[in-house]
CSV table of C-alpha atoms and ligand atoms in Angstrom, one decimal:
chain,number,residue,atom,x,y,z
A,1,UNK,CA,-19.9,12.9,-4.6
A,2,UNK,CA,-17.1,10.6,-5.7
A,3,UNK,CA,-17.1,7.0,-4.3
A,4,UNK,CA,-16.7,6.8,-0.6
A,5,UNK,CA,-13.3,5.8,0.7
A,6,UNK,CA,-13.5,2.5,2.5
A,7,UNK,CA,-11.7,2.5,5.9
A,8,UNK,CA,-11.3,0.2,8.9
A,9,UNK,CA,-10.5,2.1,12.1
A,10,UNK,CA,-8.3,0.1,14.6
A,11,UNK,CA,-8.5,1.8,18.0
A,12,UNK,CA,-8.0,1.8,21.7
A,13,UNK,CA,-10.5,4.5,22.9
A,14,UNK,CA,-9.2,6.8,24.6
A,15,UNK,CA,-10.7,10.3,24.4
A,16,UNK,CA,-8.7,11.3,21.4
A,17,UNK,CA,-9.7,8.0,19.6
A,18,UNK,CA,-13.3,9.0,20.4
A,19,UNK,CA,-13.0,12.4,18.6
A,20,UNK,CA,-11.4,10.6,15.6
A,21,UNK,CA,-14.2,8.1,15.4
A,22,UNK,CA,-16.8,10.9,15.6
A,23,UNK,CA,-15.1,12.8,12.8
A,24,UNK,CA,-15.0,9.7,10.6
A,25,UNK,CA,-18.7,8.8,11.3
A,26,UNK,CA,-19.6,12.5,10.5
A,27,UNK,CA,-17.9,12.4,7.2
A,28,UNK,CA,-19.9,11.1,4.2
A,29,UNK,CA,-16.7,10.8,2.1
A,30,UNK,CA,-15.7,7.8,4.3
A,31,UNK,CA,-17.3,4.4,4.5
A,32,UNK,CA,-16.4,2.9,7.9
A,33,UNK,CA,-16.5,-0.8,7.1
A,34,UNK,CA,-15.8,-1.6,10.8
A,35,UNK,CA,-14.2,-0.5,14.0
A,36,UNK,CA,-11.7,-3.0,15.3
A,37,UNK,CA,-10.6,-2.6,19.0
A,38,UNK,CA,-7.3,-3.4,20.6
A,39,UNK,CA,-5.9,-3.3,24.1
A,40,UNK,CA,-3.9,-0.1,24.6
A,41,UNK,CA,-5.0,3.0,26.6
A,42,UNK,CA,-7.1,0.6,28.7
A,43,UNK,CA,-7.7,-3.1,28.5
A,44,UNK,CA,-9.7,-4.6,25.6
A,45,UNK,CA,-13.0,-5.1,27.5
A,46,UNK,CA,-13.0,-1.3,27.9
A,47,UNK,CA,-11.8,-0.3,24.5
A,48,UNK,CA,-14.5,-2.4,22.8
A,49,UNK,CA,-17.2,-1.1,25.1
A,50,UNK,CA,-16.0,2.5,24.6
A,51,UNK,CA,-16.0,2.1,20.8
A,52,UNK,CA,-19.7,1.2,21.1
A,53,UNK,CA,-20.4,4.1,23.5
A,54,UNK,CA,-18.9,6.4,20.9
A,55,UNK,CA,-20.9,5.0,18.0
A,56,UNK,CA,-24.1,5.4,19.9
A,57,UNK,CA,-23.2,8.9,20.9
A,58,UNK,CA,-22.7,9.6,17.1
A,59,UNK,CA,-26.2,8.2,16.5
A,60,UNK,CA,-24.6,5.3,14.4
A,61,UNK,CA,-25.6,2.1,16.4
A,62,UNK,CA,-25.4,0.1,13.2
A,63,UNK,CA,-21.6,0.5,13.0
A,64,UNK,CA,-19.9,-2.9,13.3
A,65,UNK,CA,-17.5,-3.0,16.3
A,66,UNK,CA,-15.1,-5.9,16.7
A,67,UNK,CA,-12.9,-7.0,19.6
A,68,UNK,CA,-9.3,-7.9,18.7
A,69,UNK,CA,-6.1,-8.7,20.6
A,70,UNK,CA,-6.0,-8.2,24.3
A,71,UNK,CA,-2.3,-8.1,24.6
A,72,UNK,CA,0.8,-7.3,22.5
A,73,UNK,CA,2.4,-10.0,20.4
A,74,UNK,CA,5.1,-10.9,22.8
A,75,UNK,CA,5.1,-8.5,25.8
A,76,UNK,CA,2.9,-7.6,28.8
A,77,UNK,CA,0.3,-5.0,28.1
A,78,UNK,CA,1.1,-1.4,29.2
A,79,UNK,CA,-1.9,0.8,29.6
A,80,UNK,CA,-2.4,4.6,30.0
A,81,UNK,CA,-5.0,5.1,32.7
A,82,UNK,CA,-2.8,8.0,34.0
A,83,UNK,CA,-3.7,9.8,30.8
A,84,UNK,CA,-7.2,8.6,29.9
A,85,UNK,CA,-8.6,7.7,33.4
A,86,UNK,CA,-9.8,4.3,34.6
A,87,UNK,CA,-12.6,4.0,32.0
A,88,UNK,CA,-10.5,5.3,29.1
A,89,UNK,CA,-13.3,7.8,28.5
A,90,UNK,CA,-13.1,9.8,31.8
A,91,UNK,CA,-14.5,13.3,31.7
A,92,UNK,CA,-18.2,12.5,31.3
A,93,UNK,CA,-20.4,9.6,32.3
A,94,UNK,CA,-22.2,8.1,29.4
A,95,UNK,CA,-24.7,5.2,29.4
A,96,UNK,CA,-23.5,1.7,28.8
A,97,UNK,CA,-23.9,0.7,25.1
A,98,UNK,CA,-26.9,-1.3,23.9
A,99,UNK,CA,-25.6,-2.0,20.3
A,100,UNK,CA,-24.0,-5.4,19.9
A,101,UNK,CA,-20.3,-6.3,19.7
A,102,UNK,CA,-19.7,-8.4,16.6
A,103,UNK,CA,-19.0,-12.0,17.3
A,104,UNK,CA,-16.1,-12.2,14.8
A,105,UNK,CA,-12.6,-11.6,16.0
A,106,UNK,CA,-11.2,-8.2,14.7
A,107,UNK,CA,-8.2,-9.9,13.1
A,108,UNK,CA,-10.5,-12.2,11.1
A,109,UNK,CA,-12.6,-9.3,10.1
A,110,UNK,CA,-9.6,-7.4,8.8
A,111,UNK,CA,-8.3,-10.4,6.8
A,112,UNK,CA,-11.8,-11.3,5.4
A,113,UNK,CA,-12.5,-7.7,4.4
A,114,UNK,CA,-9.2,-7.1,2.7
A,115,UNK,CA,-9.7,-10.4,0.7
A,116,UNK,CA,-13.3,-9.6,-0.1
A,117,UNK,CA,-12.9,-5.9,-1.2
A,118,UNK,CA,-11.1,-5.1,-4.5
A,119,UNK,CA,-7.3,-4.8,-4.0
A,120,UNK,CA,-6.2,-1.3,-3.2
A,121,UNK,CA,-9.6,0.0,-2.0
A,122,UNK,CA,-9.4,-0.3,1.8
A,123,UNK,CA,-7.4,2.0,4.0
A,124,UNK,CA,-6.4,0.8,7.5
A,125,UNK,CA,-6.5,3.6,10.2
A,126,UNK,CA,-4.7,2.4,13.3
A,127,UNK,CA,-5.1,4.7,16.3
A,128,UNK,CA,-3.6,2.5,19.0
A,129,UNK,CA,-1.0,-0.3,19.3
A,130,UNK,CA,-0.5,-2.2,16.1
A,131,UNK,CA,-1.2,-5.7,17.5
A,132,UNK,CA,-4.3,-6.4,15.4
A,133,UNK,CA,-2.8,-5.2,12.2
A,134,UNK,CA,0.4,-7.1,12.7
A,135,UNK,CA,-1.5,-10.3,13.7
A,136,UNK,CA,-3.5,-10.0,10.5
A,137,UNK,CA,-0.4,-9.6,8.4
A,138,UNK,CA,1.3,-12.6,10.1
A,139,UNK,CA,-1.8,-14.9,9.6
A,140,UNK,CA,-2.4,-13.7,6.0
A,141,UNK,CA,0.6,-12.2,4.4
A,142,UNK,CA,-1.3,-12.0,1.1
A,143,UNK,CA,-3.3,-9.0,2.5
A,144,UNK,CA,-0.3,-6.6,2.5
A,145,UNK,CA,-0.6,-6.1,-1.3
A,146,UNK,CA,-4.3,-5.5,-1.0
A,147,UNK,CA,-4.1,-2.6,1.4
A,148,UNK,CA,-4.7,0.8,-0.2
A,149,UNK,CA,-2.8,2.6,2.6
A,150,UNK,CA,-2.1,2.4,6.3
A,151,UNK,CA,-2.6,5.8,7.9
A,152,UNK,CA,-1.6,5.6,11.5
A,153,UNK,CA,-1.1,7.7,14.6
A,154,UNK,CA,2.2,6.7,16.2
A,155,UNK,CA,5.9,7.4,16.7
A,156,UNK,CA,7.9,10.6,17.0
A,157,UNK,CA,11.2,12.0,15.8
A,158,UNK,CA,11.9,15.7,16.9
A,159,UNK,CA,9.2,15.4,19.6
A,160,UNK,CA,10.8,12.2,21.0
A,161,UNK,CA,8.8,10.1,23.4
A,162,UNK,CA,5.6,10.6,25.5
A,163,UNK,CA,5.7,7.3,27.4
A,164,UNK,CA,9.5,7.0,27.7
A,165,UNK,CA,12.1,9.5,26.7
A,166,UNK,CA,12.5,7.7,23.4
A,167,UNK,CA,9.1,6.2,22.5
A,168,UNK,CA,5.5,7.2,21.7
A,169,UNK,CA,2.8,5.1,23.4
A,170,UNK,CA,1.2,3.3,20.5
A,171,UNK,CA,4.6,2.0,19.2
A,172,UNK,CA,6.0,1.4,22.6
A,173,UNK,CA,3.2,-0.9,23.7
A,174,UNK,CA,3.9,-3.3,20.9
A,175,UNK,CA,7.2,-2.6,19.1
A,176,UNK,CA,7.3,-6.0,17.4
A,177,UNK,CA,3.9,-5.4,15.9
A,178,UNK,CA,5.0,-2.0,14.7
A,179,UNK,CA,8.1,-3.5,13.1
A,180,UNK,CA,5.9,-6.0,11.2
A,181,UNK,CA,3.6,-3.2,10.0
A,182,UNK,CA,6.4,-0.8,8.9
A,183,UNK,CA,8.1,-3.7,6.9
A,184,UNK,CA,4.9,-5.1,5.3
A,185,UNK,CA,5.3,-3.1,2.1
A,186,UNK,CA,1.9,-1.4,2.1
A,187,UNK,CA,1.9,2.4,1.6
A,188,UNK,CA,2.2,4.0,5.1
A,189,UNK,CA,1.4,7.5,6.3
A,190,UNK,CA,2.5,8.3,9.8
A,191,UNK,CA,0.9,11.0,12.0
A,192,UNK,CA,3.6,11.2,14.8
A,193,UNK,CA,3.8,13.4,17.8
A,194,UNK,CA,5.7,15.8,15.6
A,195,UNK,CA,2.4,16.8,14.0
A,196,UNK,CA,-0.1,15.8,16.7
A,197,UNK,CA,1.6,18.1,19.2
A,198,UNK,CA,0.7,20.9,16.9
A,199,UNK,CA,-3.0,20.0,17.0
A,200,UNK,CA,-3.6,21.4,20.4
A,201,UNK,CA,-6.9,22.3,21.9
A,202,UNK,CA,-7.4,25.8,23.5
A,203,UNK,CA,-10.1,27.3,25.6
A,204,UNK,CA,-11.7,28.8,22.5
A,205,UNK,CA,-11.6,25.5,20.6
A,206,UNK,CA,-13.0,23.5,23.6
A,207,UNK,CA,-15.8,26.2,23.8
A,208,UNK,CA,-16.4,25.6,20.2
A,209,UNK,CA,-16.9,21.9,21.0
A,210,UNK,CA,-19.3,22.7,23.8
A,211,UNK,CA,-21.2,25.1,21.6
A,212,UNK,CA,-22.1,22.1,19.4
A,213,UNK,CA,-24.6,21.4,22.2
A,214,UNK,CA,-26.3,18.4,23.6
A,215,UNK,CA,-24.5,15.4,25.1
A,216,UNK,CA,-22.3,15.3,22.0
A,217,UNK,CA,-20.9,18.8,22.6
A,218,UNK,CA,-20.5,18.3,26.3
A,219,UNK,CA,-18.7,15.0,25.8
A,220,UNK,CA,-16.3,16.5,23.3
A,221,UNK,CA,-15.4,19.4,25.6
A,222,UNK,CA,-15.3,17.2,28.8
A,223,UNK,CA,-13.1,14.6,27.2
A,224,UNK,CA,-10.6,17.1,25.9
A,225,UNK,CA,-10.6,19.0,29.2
A,226,UNK,CA,-9.9,15.7,31.0
A,227,UNK,CA,-7.3,14.5,28.5
A,228,UNK,CA,-5.5,17.8,28.6
A,229,UNK,CA,-4.3,17.4,32.2
A,230,UNK,CA,-1.5,15.0,31.3
A,231,UNK,CA,0.0,17.1,28.6
A,232,UNK,CA,-0.3,20.4,30.5
A,233,UNK,CA,1.5,18.9,33.5
A,234,UNK,CA,4.2,17.4,31.4
A,235,UNK,CA,4.8,20.0,28.7
A,236,UNK,CA,3.6,23.1,30.5
A,237,UNK,CA,1.5,24.4,27.7
A,238,UNK,CA,-2.3,24.9,27.4
A,239,UNK,CA,-4.1,22.4,25.3
A,240,UNK,CA,-4.6,18.7,24.7
A,241,UNK,CA,-2.9,17.3,21.5
A,242,UNK,CA,-5.7,15.7,19.4
A,243,UNK,CA,-3.5,12.8,18.3
A,244,UNK,CA,-5.9,10.4,16.7
A,245,UNK,CA,-8.2,12.9,14.9
A,246,UNK,CA,-5.2,13.9,12.8
A,247,UNK,CA,-5.4,10.5,11.1
A,248,UNK,CA,-9.0,11.1,9.9
A,249,UNK,CA,-8.2,14.8,9.3
A,250,UNK,CA,-5.5,13.7,6.9
A,251,UNK,CA,-7.9,11.4,5.0
A,252,UNK,CA,-10.4,14.2,4.6
A,253,UNK,CA,-8.0,17.1,3.9
A,254,UNK,CA,-4.4,15.9,3.1
A,255,UNK,CA,-3.6,19.4,2.0
A,256,UNK,CA,-3.7,20.5,5.6
A,257,UNK,CA,-0.6,18.4,6.3
A,258,UNK,CA,3.0,18.1,5.1
A,259,UNK,CA,6.0,15.9,5.8
A,260,UNK,CA,8.7,13.8,4.2
A,261,UNK,CA,8.8,10.3,2.6
A,262,UNK,CA,11.5,8.7,4.6
A,263,UNK,CA,12.8,5.5,6.0
A,264,UNK,CA,11.3,4.6,9.4
A,265,UNK,CA,12.4,1.6,11.5
A,266,UNK,CA,11.4,0.5,14.9
A,267,UNK,CA,13.7,-0.2,17.9
A,268,UNK,CA,12.7,-3.7,19.3
A,269,UNK,CA,15.9,-4.7,21.2
A,270,UNK,CA,17.3,-1.9,23.4
A,271,UNK,CA,15.6,-1.6,26.8
A,272,UNK,CA,16.7,2.1,26.8
A,273,UNK,CA,15.1,3.1,23.5
A,274,UNK,CA,12.5,0.3,23.0
A,275,UNK,CA,9.7,1.4,20.6
A,276,UNK,CA,11.6,4.4,19.2
A,277,UNK,CA,10.7,5.2,15.6
A,278,UNK,CA,14.1,5.7,14.1
A,279,UNK,CA,13.1,8.2,11.4
A,280,UNK,CA,15.8,9.0,8.8
A,281,UNK,CA,14.6,12.6,8.4
A,282,UNK,CA,17.9,13.7,7.0
A,283,UNK,CA,18.4,10.8,4.7
A,284,UNK,CA,21.7,9.7,6.1
A,285,UNK,CA,21.2,5.9,6.2
A,286,UNK,CA,20.7,5.1,2.5
A,287,UNK,CA,17.8,2.9,3.7
A,288,UNK,CA,14.8,2.8,1.3
A,289,UNK,CA,12.0,5.2,2.3
A,290,UNK,CA,8.9,3.3,3.5
A,291,UNK,CA,6.6,6.0,5.1
A,292,UNK,CA,5.3,9.5,4.6
A,293,UNK,CA,6.2,11.0,8.0
A,294,UNK,CA,4.2,14.1,8.6
A,295,UNK,CA,5.3,17.0,10.8
A,296,UNK,CA,3.2,20.1,9.6
A,297,UNK,CA,-0.5,20.8,10.1
A,298,UNK,CA,-2.7,23.8,9.4
A,299,UNK,CA,-4.1,23.8,12.9
A,300,UNK,CA,-6.9,26.4,12.6
A,301,UNK,CA,-8.2,24.8,9.5
A,302,UNK,CA,-8.1,21.4,11.1
A,303,UNK,CA,-10.1,22.4,14.1
A,304,UNK,CA,-12.6,24.3,12.0
A,305,UNK,CA,-13.2,21.2,9.9
A,306,UNK,CA,-13.3,18.9,12.9
A,307,UNK,CA,-15.8,21.0,14.8
A,308,UNK,CA,-18.0,21.8,11.8
A,309,UNK,CA,-18.3,18.2,10.7
A,310,UNK,CA,-18.9,16.7,14.2
A,311,UNK,CA,-21.6,19.2,14.7
A,312,UNK,CA,-23.6,17.6,11.8
A,313,UNK,CA,-24.0,14.5,14.0
A,314,UNK,CA,-26.3,16.7,16.2
A,315,UNK,CA,-28.4,17.8,13.2
A,316,UNK,CA,-31.9,16.3,13.3
A,317,UNK,CA,-32.2,13.4,10.9
A,318,UNK,CA,-33.4,14.6,7.5
A,319,UNK,CA,-37.2,13.9,7.2
A,320,UNK,CA,-38.8,12.9,4.0
A,321,UNK,CA,-40.4,16.0,2.2
B,1,LIG,O1,0.7,8.6,22.0
B,1,LIG,C1,-0.7,9.0,21.7
B,1,LIG,C2,-1.4,7.8,21.3
B,1,LIG,O2,-1.5,6.9,22.4
B,1,LIG,C3,-2.9,8.1,21.0
B,1,LIG,O3,-3.4,7.2,20.0
B,1,LIG,C4,-3.6,7.9,22.3
B,1,LIG,O4,-5.0,7.5,22.1
B,1,LIG,C5,-2.9,6.7,22.8
B,1,LIG,O5,-3.4,5.5,22.2
B,2,LIG,CA1,-5.4,5.8,20.5
């Protein structure tokens, strides 16, 4: 196997974050250097606890989990309990984590890791508001040129908003942070609602999760059944969009995705369109492209890979011959 790809997952679990983290921990191509938590779907004390619950469910209690920023750079925190429930992982009751939370602040871990690892060898995978990433870039501007890539879930263009008519949640919560990230100069790949709304669960796909068996299979199925309520009520179609797993799916199988390299800027002023990703899909502004903005996915292949790989976490640990 070629060298593992080093990644840092920045996250606000959230059921879909949980599926993304499980997929990453189940994939030997990826070396998860750490999981940094941010306030988003639910407040920080819950997102960092949930991240540890997920790592223990994956059988990876040695994963380093860090707590980061508990509020956006310059705004009050907006959360999404209406989507994810009060705990952020509603759908199944899992035991409190035993594994430790790292003492180091997530932002310091991000800076230290990018400075310690060879330039261009660490990929940042934000799955929530971009507060931790932006804070790291503000404190240590030198790290921007050391980032291999930022592969993030956030934004929307043709799909428009899911928290306001114009904005997707991750960007909306901290638009100032998003502006810093999109202007930092590092290579950026965006998994917006335009692609994640095509990564929909179905009865058969949820049954495929449940068929994995054990607490792992039940958690996957129960989380997506819980998480689906919001989207079915809003959009009227069956299925929960697996937003965050698309980030990890892209790392593992980029050939399953397609989009355009375009200019993307963030609305930070207008109360009406705050947090909108202004994506120049038709190339009318003349502004320099700064992000690969994906809108296509091979959904059956994505779910086949996701389910097959996460099922390996249930496999009994290999015993010495
Ligand atoms: O808009 C979807 C995004 O917001 C996902 O990352 C979900 O987990 C929430 O954070
Ligand atoms: Ca998330």
